[in-house]
Amino acid sequence: MGEEHYLELCESPVQFEHASNVNNVFFDEANKQVFAVRSGGATGVVVKGPEDKSSVAFRMDDKGEVKCIKFSIGNKILAVQRTSKSVDFINFIPDYPHTEFTQECKTKNASVLGFCWTNWNEIVFITDQGIEFYQVFPDKRSLKLLKSQSINVNWYQYCPETAVILLSTTVQGNILQPFAFRNGTMSKMSKFEIELPVVPKPAKLSLSERDIAMATMEGACKKSHVLKLNTTGKFALNIVDNLVVVHHQSSQTSLIFDIKLKDPDCAVNTHQPVLPARSIHPYRIPLSGVGDRSVKLPPTVNLLQDKGKLMDFLLRRRDCKMVILSVCSQILEGGEKGSLPVVATVFDKLNQVYKEYLEAEQTYTVAMESGPSRGSAAQKRPVRTQAVIDQSDMYTHVLSSFTERKGVSHKFIIAVLMEYIRSLNQFQITVQHYLYELVIKTLVQHNLFYMLHQFLQYHVLSDSKPLACLLLSLESTYPPAHQLSLDMLKRLSTANDEIVEVLLSKQQVLGALRFIRSVGGHDNVSARKFLDAAQQTGDQMLFYTVFRSFQQRNQRLRGSPNFNPGEHCEEHVVHFKQLFGDQALMKPSTV
Amino acid sequence: MASGMQEKQYTPSLLSFFVYNPTFGPREGEEEKKILFYHPSDVEKNEKIRNVGLCEAIVQFTRTFCPTKPAKSLHTQKNRQFFFEPEDNFWIVMVVRNPMIEKPNKDGKPPTVEYQEEEILDTVYGAVVRECYSMYKLFNGTFGRAMEAGGVELLIQKLEKFFYRYLQTLHLQSCDLLDVFGGISFFPLDKMTYLKIQSFVNRVEESLDLIKYTAFLYNDQLIWSGLEQDDMRILYKYLTTSLFPRHSEPELAGRDSPLRPEVAGNLLHYGRFLTGPTNLKDPEAKFRFPKIFVSTDDGYEELHLIVYKVRQTSVELTRDFCEQLDGLVGPQLTLLASDICEQFTINRRISGPDKEPQFKFIYFNHMNLAEKSTIHMRKTASVCLTSVHPDLMKILGDINCDFARVDEDEEIIVKAMTDYWVVGKKSDQRELYVILNQKNANLIEVNEEVKRLCATGQTEDCFTTLRTVSVAGYHDSISVMQ
């Protein structure tokens, strides 16, 4: 097997002319745009984004070297920084004046480190002495200071998704101060400290922006996590599909960390990479490229030996369903010795997620049914992620083909099926009928009727009408199936008609009659059906008894032993007379 | 009876037991060759030959009336003989002396002996003979197999070795209806615990290739059998009436030493082998297990019986290997045992306090061999104690014979001499026998009472309530004996 890559660039990376002394390249993380500025803009600026339509090309006057260039959200206003004191703006809104306008930073003697757009018309200047939050009025070609804050800044980082700016303060740079921006307001968040491995003396800047990456991840991560890189050098961080990807520059490999994956061997928040280091899938890029990375799941399967951990890992990924199902198939097909405990663990992990979804779904349904009276707006229908692998998924993609595989011992097949049923039961999930059918089919194929019998005895295969019918069909090969089936129908207590049919078909007419009496259905039952069956047995006394029993019923119900024309028993009356004579017929009682 | 005259009662006892094959000595003067085993061995040769010849003649004679079903038993005043042909031309015969009462006579005359020839039941002792063969087969394979392997000499040797000991364990006086059924008592268990056991058994079998089949028992009751029903039936009999009692007796004796509490996470467990080595740490330990023979699709296979026990739970594992098993099974089984134990206590609680109930019953289902008896006390190696008078047991046996005669569902109610009512019900493949102690009740009341009992579900095998489908409230036949 060749080198397996689990990271790849997206299918259409942004391509641009590579940087040179005439061509400056800038990347705006917020809009994912690449700016290629030729000769200070005089010979053209080409902007390319992840989507083709966000590409823009224009020209601007060369007023000095461009230090930073970014569009506001929606490409409305372009901000260009050429000096350390000011930022220039150009309107890109049609019908607005195109002439550049400039804003100098308010703080005296401060130099602008950079700027970030927080909205289409709101911008933050970060200077070495603080931050300034402005609103831009493109029509008036002016800015209005909304708020400012003085603080010594070494460097900053901006997270566009959350509009949070992180400032590095103090001499060592390891006290980080976040600010959040929203709808024209600026709020200071609580600062935090990054522990330095070695405290330098005398104090000097020890933490750089390269050491920090900001990202949003699902769920609350209250404490920070420690990622064990086990190597030194320059790193860059990315977050892909809730995974922390650390790119190691010198070895040109990337490490993946899943901070939700708990490693029992390490302290609570210390993480080892989940997968061995691999480079990003090589991609032939003719010029230079930047792209969104994505995690390719199938190759991870072989790199992670611990299948339980692998499941934990896969269950938290976006497009995991088919990969998980194929891992299940793979474990089963391997048929390695001692794989049952692994199979059990995997099933338990899948069913845990499945159960959580079912519960959420049920809570939602109950809330919906109880009406929109209280806080129904808050009730959101639970999202069914790909990680929810239900019984039909397992059946269709894994179990049915597995049971038909040649060369797998039936013992193992049954063990796996029972393991899955055990796991479902453990999470109190109702087992679907087709799984039982699969078990029965496998047992019957191998003549393991006694096993089947024991499973049914202990109600491992839950009662149902289809199951009872299936058992009835097995009677010819395994006679006790008849008893099992009848017992099951009896327990169901909704299958009285079926029981009567079964008994009649076995010519147990008296049994059927007794049964229907015991459940109080005697009055409504079709006499014809019983008389037919009794007549078929050829047992005259039996026919007499059954006939008499219905005459008595008629007497009790209608005051006359005669059958109603609607009951279509004329032929039976004739038959009775033939056998026993007219006198034997019950006479209507006078009482 | 007049005072001072001591009557002496004798229970049925084994007079002789022999195995023969008429084809082995067809010519005159060679009769002795027919005899493969004879108990008691000290009987004079000619008498042996005479007895065997008589049996041969009776079977031959009755065959003329029904070629497929020759005589099964011969009733005489003093004894009863049972014939059984387990394999072609191989016959096992058991002669049982009828129970008798010895009445002392005045004037120093020898006491009069009164044989009670109708007191013993063909079905019961017929079943005992068949069981003798099944037990032999379990440990030795068929007669034919021994013949193939080593001719008559080997067969004689094997028969001698097996039956010499086995016949000593036959307690003919305490044989009853349960021997006819040869049932298995199942342990009632909830689905989840049962699935856990399944999971455990599957894992053990998967990781230890040598294990071919597993049976799982708790408290002498079966929970799971990987063996086929017939093999399990006889193995169950061996385990519950022979192996377990033999091992539980010393266990009970040493009861004062309390079990040490479990240490969590430790490999400490209570497992031990009932067959094979008693102490694994002992370097001298011999790793030898009894061999057993079980049926397969084509003939028989020879396996080793390994019985491993944790507290009340035991697992029978067949085939060879050991420390591995101990390490793997021991701790897991200890955990499972406490799970099951919990269930056991719950079951107890549901069934209510242990007070003497107004009725006793035996239940048997032919389909799964499930049996349940509140008449029998705990089985021990020596005797099977019943809590009712033998007369009542005899009535149960009689009812069972009646049931066996027809396929139809039946119900029989009997008033016994001792004012007990005995009710037998047969429905589909199930049989229920109830003994009621209600002296003044009439037939209708007894019927109602039994109906009520069935409805409470106390008389169920642990899986289904006795199906009232075709039993309740209807009598095909009622016989009252006073």
Coordinates of C-alpha atoms in Angstrom, one line a residue, chain A residues 136-554:
Chain A
V136 CA -17.6 54.0 7.3
F137 CA -20.0 56.3 5.5
P138 CA -19.2 55.6 1.8
D139 CA -21.6 58.3 0.6
K140 CA -20.0 61.0 2.7
R141 CA -16.5 59.5 2.1
S142 CA -15.8 59.7 5.9
L143 CA -15.5 57.5 9.0
K144 CA -16.9 57.9 12.4
L145 CA -15.1 56.6 15.5
L146 CA -17.5 54.4 17.4
K147 CA -15.3 53.2 20.1
S148 CA -11.6 52.9 21.0
Q149 CA -9.5 51.2 23.6
S150 CA -6.0 51.8 24.6
I151 CA -3.8 48.8 25.2
N152 CA -0.3 47.8 24.2
V153 CA -0.5 45.4 21.3
N154 CA 2.3 43.2 20.0
W155 CA 0.3 41.5 17.3
Y156 CA -3.3 40.4 16.6
Q157 CA -5.4 37.8 15.1
Y158 CA -8.9 38.0 13.7
C159 CA -11.5 35.3 13.6
P160 CA -14.0 36.4 10.9
E161 CA -16.7 33.8 11.8
T162 CA -17.2 35.1 15.2
A163 CA -15.8 38.6 14.6
V164 CA -13.4 38.3 17.5
I165 CA -10.0 40.0 17.5
L166 CA -7.4 38.6 19.7
L167 CA -4.7 41.0 20.9
S168 CA -1.3 39.9 22.2
T169 CA -0.3 42.1 25.1
T170 CA 2.4 42.4 27.7
V171 CA 6.1 42.2 27.0
Q172 CA 6.2 38.5 26.6
G173 CA 3.1 38.6 24.4
N174 CA 1.4 35.7 26.2
I175 CA -1.5 37.6 27.7
L176 CA -4.2 37.5 25.1
Q177 CA -7.1 39.9 25.1
P178 CA -10.1 39.2 22.9
F179 CA -12.6 41.7 21.7
A180 CA -15.9 40.9 20.1
F181 CA -17.7 43.1 17.5
R182 CA -21.3 43.0 16.7
N183 CA -23.7 45.5 15.1
G184 CA -21.7 48.6 15.9
T185 CA -20.8 47.6 19.4
M186 CA -17.5 46.4 20.8
S187 CA -17.2 44.3 23.8
K188 CA -14.2 43.3 25.8
M189 CA -13.9 39.7 26.6
S190 CA -12.0 38.2 29.5
K191 CA -8.3 38.0 28.8
F192 CA -6.3 34.8 29.2
E193 CA -2.8 33.7 29.5
I194 CA -0.9 31.2 27.4
E195 CA 1.6 29.3 29.5
L196 CA 5.1 29.6 28.1
P197 CA 7.2 26.5 28.2
V198 CA 10.3 28.6 29.2
V199 CA 10.0 32.1 30.7
P200 CA 12.8 34.1 29.1
K201 CA 15.0 36.5 31.1
P202 CA 15.1 39.3 30.4
A203 CA 11.6 39.3 29.3
K204 CA 11.1 39.4 25.6
L205 CA 8.3 38.7 23.1
S206 CA 7.9 34.9 23.2
L207 CA 4.6 34.2 21.6
S208 CA 4.1 35.1 18.0
E209 CA 0.9 35.0 15.9
R210 CA 2.2 32.0 14.1
D211 CA 1.8 30.1 17.4
I212 CA -1.9 30.8 17.6
A213 CA -4.8 29.8 15.6
M214 CA -8.4 30.7 16.1
A215 CA -11.3 28.7 15.1
T216 CA -14.8 27.8 16.0
M217 CA -15.5 24.3 17.0
E218 CA -18.7 22.6 17.9
G219 CA -19.5 22.3 21.5
A220 CA -18.1 24.1 24.4
C221 CA -14.4 23.6 25.0
K222 CA -14.0 25.2 28.3
K223 CA -10.5 24.2 29.0
S224 CA -7.7 24.5 26.6
H225 CA -6.3 21.3 25.2
V226 CA -2.7 20.4 24.8
L227 CA -1.7 18.8 21.5
K228 CA 1.4 16.7 21.7
L229 CA 3.3 17.4 18.5
N230 CA 6.3 15.3 19.4
T231 CA 8.4 17.3 17.0
T232 CA 9.8 20.8 16.8
G233 CA 9.8 23.5 14.2
K234 CA 7.3 25.8 12.6
F235 CA 3.7 24.8 12.7
A236 CA 0.5 26.1 11.2
L237 CA -3.0 25.3 12.5
N238 CA -6.2 24.7 10.7
I239 CA -9.6 23.4 11.7
V240 CA -11.3 21.0 9.4
D241 CA -14.5 19.1 10.1
N242 CA -14.0 19.7 13.9
L243 CA -10.5 18.4 13.7
V244 CA -7.4 20.3 14.6
V245 CA -4.9 20.0 11.8
V246 CA -1.3 21.0 12.5
H247 CA 0.9 21.4 9.5
H248 CA 4.5 21.0 10.2
Q249 CA 6.5 23.1 7.8
S250 CA 9.9 21.4 7.8
S251 CA 8.6 17.8 7.4
Q252 CA 5.8 18.9 5.1
T253 CA 3.4 16.7 7.0
S254 CA 0.2 17.3 8.8
L255 CA -1.0 15.9 12.1
I256 CA -4.6 15.5 13.0
F257 CA -6.0 16.0 16.5
D258 CA -9.5 15.2 17.6
I259 CA -9.8 17.1 20.9
K260 CA -13.0 15.2 21.8
L261 CA -11.2 11.9 21.6
K262 CA -10.1 11.1 25.1
D263 CA -6.9 9.3 25.5
P264 CA -7.0 7.4 28.8
D265 CA -3.2 7.2 28.8
C266 CA -2.7 10.9 29.0
A267 CA -3.8 13.7 31.3
V268 CA -7.3 14.9 30.7
N269 CA -6.6 17.4 28.1
T270 CA -3.5 16.2 26.5
H271 CA -3.9 14.8 23.0
Q272 CA -1.8 12.6 20.9
P273 CA -2.3 12.9 17.2
V274 CA -5.0 10.5 16.2
L275 CA -3.3 9.5 13.0
P276 CA 0.3 9.2 12.0
A277 CA 1.6 12.2 10.2
R278 CA 0.9 12.4 6.5
S279 CA 1.4 15.1 4.0
I280 CA -1.6 16.7 2.3
H281 CA -2.5 14.8 -0.8
P282 CA -0.2 16.2 -3.5
Y283 CA -2.0 18.4 -5.8
R284 CA -0.4 19.7 -9.0
I285 CA -0.8 23.4 -8.8
P286 CA 0.5 25.1 -11.9
L287 CA 1.0 28.5 -10.3
S288 CA 0.4 29.0 -6.7
G289 CA -2.7 27.8 -4.8
V290 CA -4.6 28.2 -1.7
G291 CA -7.5 26.0 -0.9
D292 CA -9.8 24.7 1.7
R293 CA -8.5 21.5 3.1
S294 CA -10.9 18.6 3.7
V295 CA -10.4 15.3 5.6
K296 CA -10.7 12.2 3.4
L297 CA -12.1 9.5 5.7
P298 CA -11.5 6.2 4.0
P299 CA -7.7 6.3 4.3
T300 CA -8.0 7.0 8.0
V301 CA -9.6 3.6 8.4
N302 CA -6.4 1.7 7.9
L303 CA -4.2 4.1 9.9
L304 CA -6.2 3.8 13.1
Q305 CA -5.8 0.3 14.5
D306 CA -8.0 0.7 17.5
K307 CA -11.5 0.2 16.0
G308 CA -13.3 1.6 19.0
K309 CA -11.3 4.8 18.8
L310 CA -11.7 4.8 15.0
M311 CA -15.5 4.7 15.5
D312 CA -15.3 7.6 18.0
F313 CA -13.3 9.5 15.4
L314 CA -15.6 8.7 12.5
L315 CA -18.8 9.3 14.3
R316 CA -17.8 13.0 14.8
R317 CA -17.0 13.6 11.1
R318 CA -19.4 15.1 8.6
D319 CA -19.6 12.5 5.8
C320 CA -19.1 9.4 7.9
K321 CA -22.0 7.0 7.2
M322 CA -20.7 5.0 4.4
V323 CA -17.2 4.9 5.8
I324 CA -18.5 3.6 9.2
L325 CA -20.6 1.0 7.4
S326 CA -17.7 -0.1 5.4
V327 CA -15.5 -0.4 8.5
C328 CA -18.2 -2.6 10.0
S329 CA -18.2 -4.8 7.0
Q330 CA -14.4 -4.9 7.1
I331 CA -14.3 -6.0 10.7
L332 CA -16.8 -8.8 10.1
E333 CA -15.2 -10.0 6.9
G334 CA -11.8 -10.1 8.5
G335 CA -13.2 -12.7 10.8
E336 CA -10.0 -12.5 12.9
K337 CA -9.8 -14.4 16.1
G338 CA -11.0 -12.4 19.0
S339 CA -12.9 -9.9 16.9
L340 CA -16.2 -10.4 18.7
P341 CA -15.3 -8.0 21.6
V342 CA -14.3 -5.4 18.9
V343 CA -17.6 -6.0 17.1
A344 CA -19.4 -5.5 20.4
T345 CA -17.6 -2.2 21.1
V346 CA -18.3 -0.9 17.6
F347 CA -22.0 -1.8 17.8
D348 CA -22.3 -0.2 21.2
K349 CA -20.8 3.0 20.0
L350 CA -23.1 3.2 16.9
N351 CA -26.1 2.4 19.0
Q352 CA -25.3 5.0 21.6
V353 CA -25.5 7.7 18.9
Y354 CA -28.6 6.0 17.4
K355 CA -30.3 6.0 20.7
E356 CA -29.5 9.6 21.4
Y357 CA -31.1 10.6 18.2
L358 CA -34.2 8.4 18.8
E359 CA -34.6 10.0 22.2
A360 CA -34.3 13.5 20.8
E361 CA -36.7 12.7 18.1
Q362 CA -39.2 11.4 20.6
T363 CA -38.9 14.4 22.9
Y364 CA -39.5 16.5 19.9
T365 CA -42.6 14.5 18.8
V366 CA -44.0 14.6 22.3
A367 CA -43.4 18.4 22.5
M368 CA -45.1 18.9 19.1
E369 CA -48.1 16.8 20.1
S370 CA -48.6 18.6 23.4
G371 CA -49.3 21.6 21.3
P372 CA -47.5 24.9 20.7
S373 CA -48.6 26.1 24.1
R374 CA -45.3 26.7 25.8
G375 CA -42.0 27.6 24.3
S376 CA -42.6 25.6 21.2
A377 CA -40.5 28.0 19.2
A378 CA -37.5 26.8 21.1
Q379 CA -38.2 23.2 20.0
K380 CA -36.1 22.4 17.1
R381 CA -36.5 19.2 15.2
P382 CA -33.4 17.1 15.9
V383 CA -31.0 16.9 13.0
R384 CA -30.2 13.5 11.8
T385 CA -26.5 13.5 11.1
Q386 CA -24.7 11.0 9.1
A387 CA -23.5 9.4 12.4
V388 CA -27.0 8.1 13.1
I389 CA -26.7 4.5 11.8
D390 CA -30.0 2.8 12.2
Q391 CA -31.0 -0.8 11.9
S392 CA -32.0 -0.6 8.3
D393 CA -28.6 0.9 7.4
M394 CA -26.9 -2.0 9.3
Y395 CA -29.1 -4.5 7.7
T396 CA -28.8 -3.2 4.1
H397 CA -25.1 -2.4 4.0
V398 CA -23.6 -4.8 6.5
L399 CA -25.5 -7.6 7.9
S400 CA -27.5 -9.0 5.0
S401 CA -24.5 -9.4 2.8
F402 CA -22.4 -10.7 5.7
T403 CA -24.8 -13.5 6.4
E404 CA -24.7 -14.6 2.8
R405 CA -21.0 -14.6 2.6
K406 CA -19.4 -17.9 1.9
G407 CA -16.6 -19.2 4.0
V408 CA -17.7 -17.5 7.2
S409 CA -18.6 -19.9 9.9
H410 CA -22.2 -19.9 10.9
K411 CA -21.2 -19.7 14.5
F412 CA -19.6 -16.4 13.9
I413 CA -22.5 -15.1 11.9
I414 CA -24.9 -16.0 14.6
A415 CA -22.6 -14.5 17.3
V416 CA -22.5 -11.2 15.4
L417 CA -26.2 -11.0 14.9
M418 CA -26.8 -11.8 18.6
E419 CA -24.2 -9.2 19.5
Y420 CA -26.1 -6.6 17.5
I421 CA -29.4 -7.6 19.1
R422 CA -27.8 -7.5 22.5
S423 CA -26.4 -4.0 21.8
L424 CA -29.8 -2.7 20.6
N425 CA -31.4 -4.2 23.7
Q426 CA -28.9 -2.7 26.0
F427 CA -29.8 0.8 24.6
Q428 CA -33.5 -0.1 24.8
I429 CA -34.0 0.2 21.1
T430 CA -36.8 -1.8 19.6
V431 CA -35.3 -4.5 17.4
Q432 CA -36.8 -4.6 13.9
H433 CA -38.4 -7.7 12.6
Y434 CA -36.1 -8.2 9.7
L435 CA -33.2 -8.7 12.1
Y436 CA -35.0 -11.5 13.8
E437 CA -35.8 -13.0 10.4
L438 CA -32.1 -12.9 9.5
V439 CA -31.3 -14.8 12.7
I440 CA -34.0 -17.4 12.1
K441 CA -32.9 -17.8 8.5
T442 CA -29.3 -18.4 9.4
L443 CA -30.3 -20.9 12.2
V444 CA -32.7 -22.8 9.9
Q445 CA -30.1 -23.0 7.2
H446 CA -27.8 -24.8 9.5
N447 CA -30.4 -26.9 11.2
L448 CA -29.8 -25.2 14.5
F449 CA -33.4 -25.5 15.6
Y450 CA -32.6 -26.2 19.2
M451 CA -30.8 -22.9 19.4
L452 CA -33.7 -21.2 17.8
H453 CA -36.0 -22.8 20.3
Q454 CA -33.9 -21.5 23.2
F455 CA -33.8 -18.0 21.8
L456 CA -37.5 -18.0 21.5
Q457 CA -37.9 -19.5 25.0
Y458 CA -36.0 -16.6 26.5
H459 CA -37.9 -14.1 24.3
V460 CA -34.7 -12.9 22.8
L461 CA -36.6 -12.8 19.6
S462 CA -39.6 -10.7 20.6
D463 CA -43.1 -11.7 19.8
S464 CA -44.8 -10.5 16.7
K465 CA -47.4 -11.8 14.3
P466 CA -44.9 -12.0 11.3
L467 CA -42.5 -13.9 13.5
A468 CA -45.3 -16.3 14.6
C469 CA -46.2 -16.9 11.0
L470 CA -42.6 -17.5 10.0
L471 CA -42.5 -20.1 12.8
L472 CA -45.6 -21.8 11.5
S473 CA -44.0 -22.1 8.1
L474 CA -41.1 -24.0 9.8
E475 CA -43.3 -26.6 11.2
S476 CA -42.7 -29.2 8.5
T477 CA -39.0 -29.2 9.2
Y478 CA -39.2 -28.6 12.9
P479 CA -42.5 -29.7 14.5
P480 CA -42.0 -27.9 17.8
A481 CA -42.2 -24.6 15.8
H482 CA -46.0 -25.1 15.9
Q483 CA -46.2 -24.9 19.6
L484 CA -43.8 -22.0 19.7
S485 CA -45.9 -20.1 17.2
L486 CA -49.2 -20.7 19.0
D487 CA -47.7 -19.7 22.3
M488 CA -46.4 -16.5 20.7
L489 CA -49.8 -15.7 19.1
K490 CA -51.4 -16.3 22.5
R491 CA -49.0 -13.9 24.2
L492 CA -49.7 -11.3 21.7
S493 CA -53.4 -11.5 22.7
T494 CA -54.4 -9.7 19.5
A495 CA -54.1 -12.7 17.4
N496 CA -57.2 -14.8 18.4
D497 CA -58.4 -15.2 14.9
E498 CA -55.1 -16.5 13.8
I499 CA -55.0 -19.0 16.6
V500 CA -58.4 -20.3 15.6
E501 CA -57.3 -20.6 12.0
V502 CA -54.1 -22.5 12.9
L503 CA -56.0 -24.9 15.1
L504 CA -58.7 -25.5 12.5
S505 CA -56.1 -26.1 9.9
K506 CA -54.6 -28.8 12.1
Q507 CA -58.1 -30.3 12.5
Q508 CA -58.1 -29.4 16.2
V509 CA -61.7 -28.3 16.0
L510 CA -62.5 -28.9 19.7
G511 CA -59.3 -27.1 20.7
A512 CA -60.3 -24.1 18.5
L513 CA -63.8 -24.1 20.0
R514 CA -62.5 -24.3 23.6
F515 CA -60.0 -21.5 22.8
I516 CA -62.5 -19.1 21.3
R517 CA -64.8 -19.8 24.3
S518 CA -62.0 -19.1 26.8
V519 CA -61.4 -15.7 25.2
G520 CA -65.1 -14.9 25.0
G521 CA -65.3 -14.8 21.3
H522 CA -67.7 -17.7 20.9
D523 CA -70.8 -15.5 20.2
N524 CA -69.3 -13.8 17.2
V525 CA -67.5 -16.6 15.6
S526 CA -68.5 -18.0 12.2
A527 CA -70.2 -21.4 12.8
R528 CA -69.7 -22.4 9.2
K529 CA -65.9 -22.3 9.6
F530 CA -66.0 -24.7 12.5
L531 CA -68.7 -27.0 11.0
D532 CA -66.7 -27.2 7.8
A533 CA -63.6 -28.2 9.7
A534 CA -65.5 -30.7 11.8
Q535 CA -67.1 -32.3 8.7
Q536 CA -63.7 -32.6 7.0
T537 CA -62.3 -34.7 9.9
G538 CA -64.9 -37.4 9.1
D539 CA -65.3 -37.8 12.8
Q540 CA -69.1 -38.0 13.3
M541 CA -69.1 -37.6 17.0
L542 CA -66.9 -34.5 16.6
F543 CA -69.3 -33.1 14.1
Y544 CA -72.2 -33.8 16.4
T545 CA -70.5 -32.1 19.3
V546 CA -69.6 -29.0 17.3
F547 CA -73.0 -28.8 15.7
R548 CA -74.7 -29.1 19.1
S549 CA -72.4 -26.5 20.6
F550 CA -73.5 -23.9 18.0
Q551 CA -77.1 -24.8 18.3
Q552 CA -76.8 -24.1 22.0
R553 CA -75.2 -20.9 21.2
N554 CA -78.0 -19.9 18.9

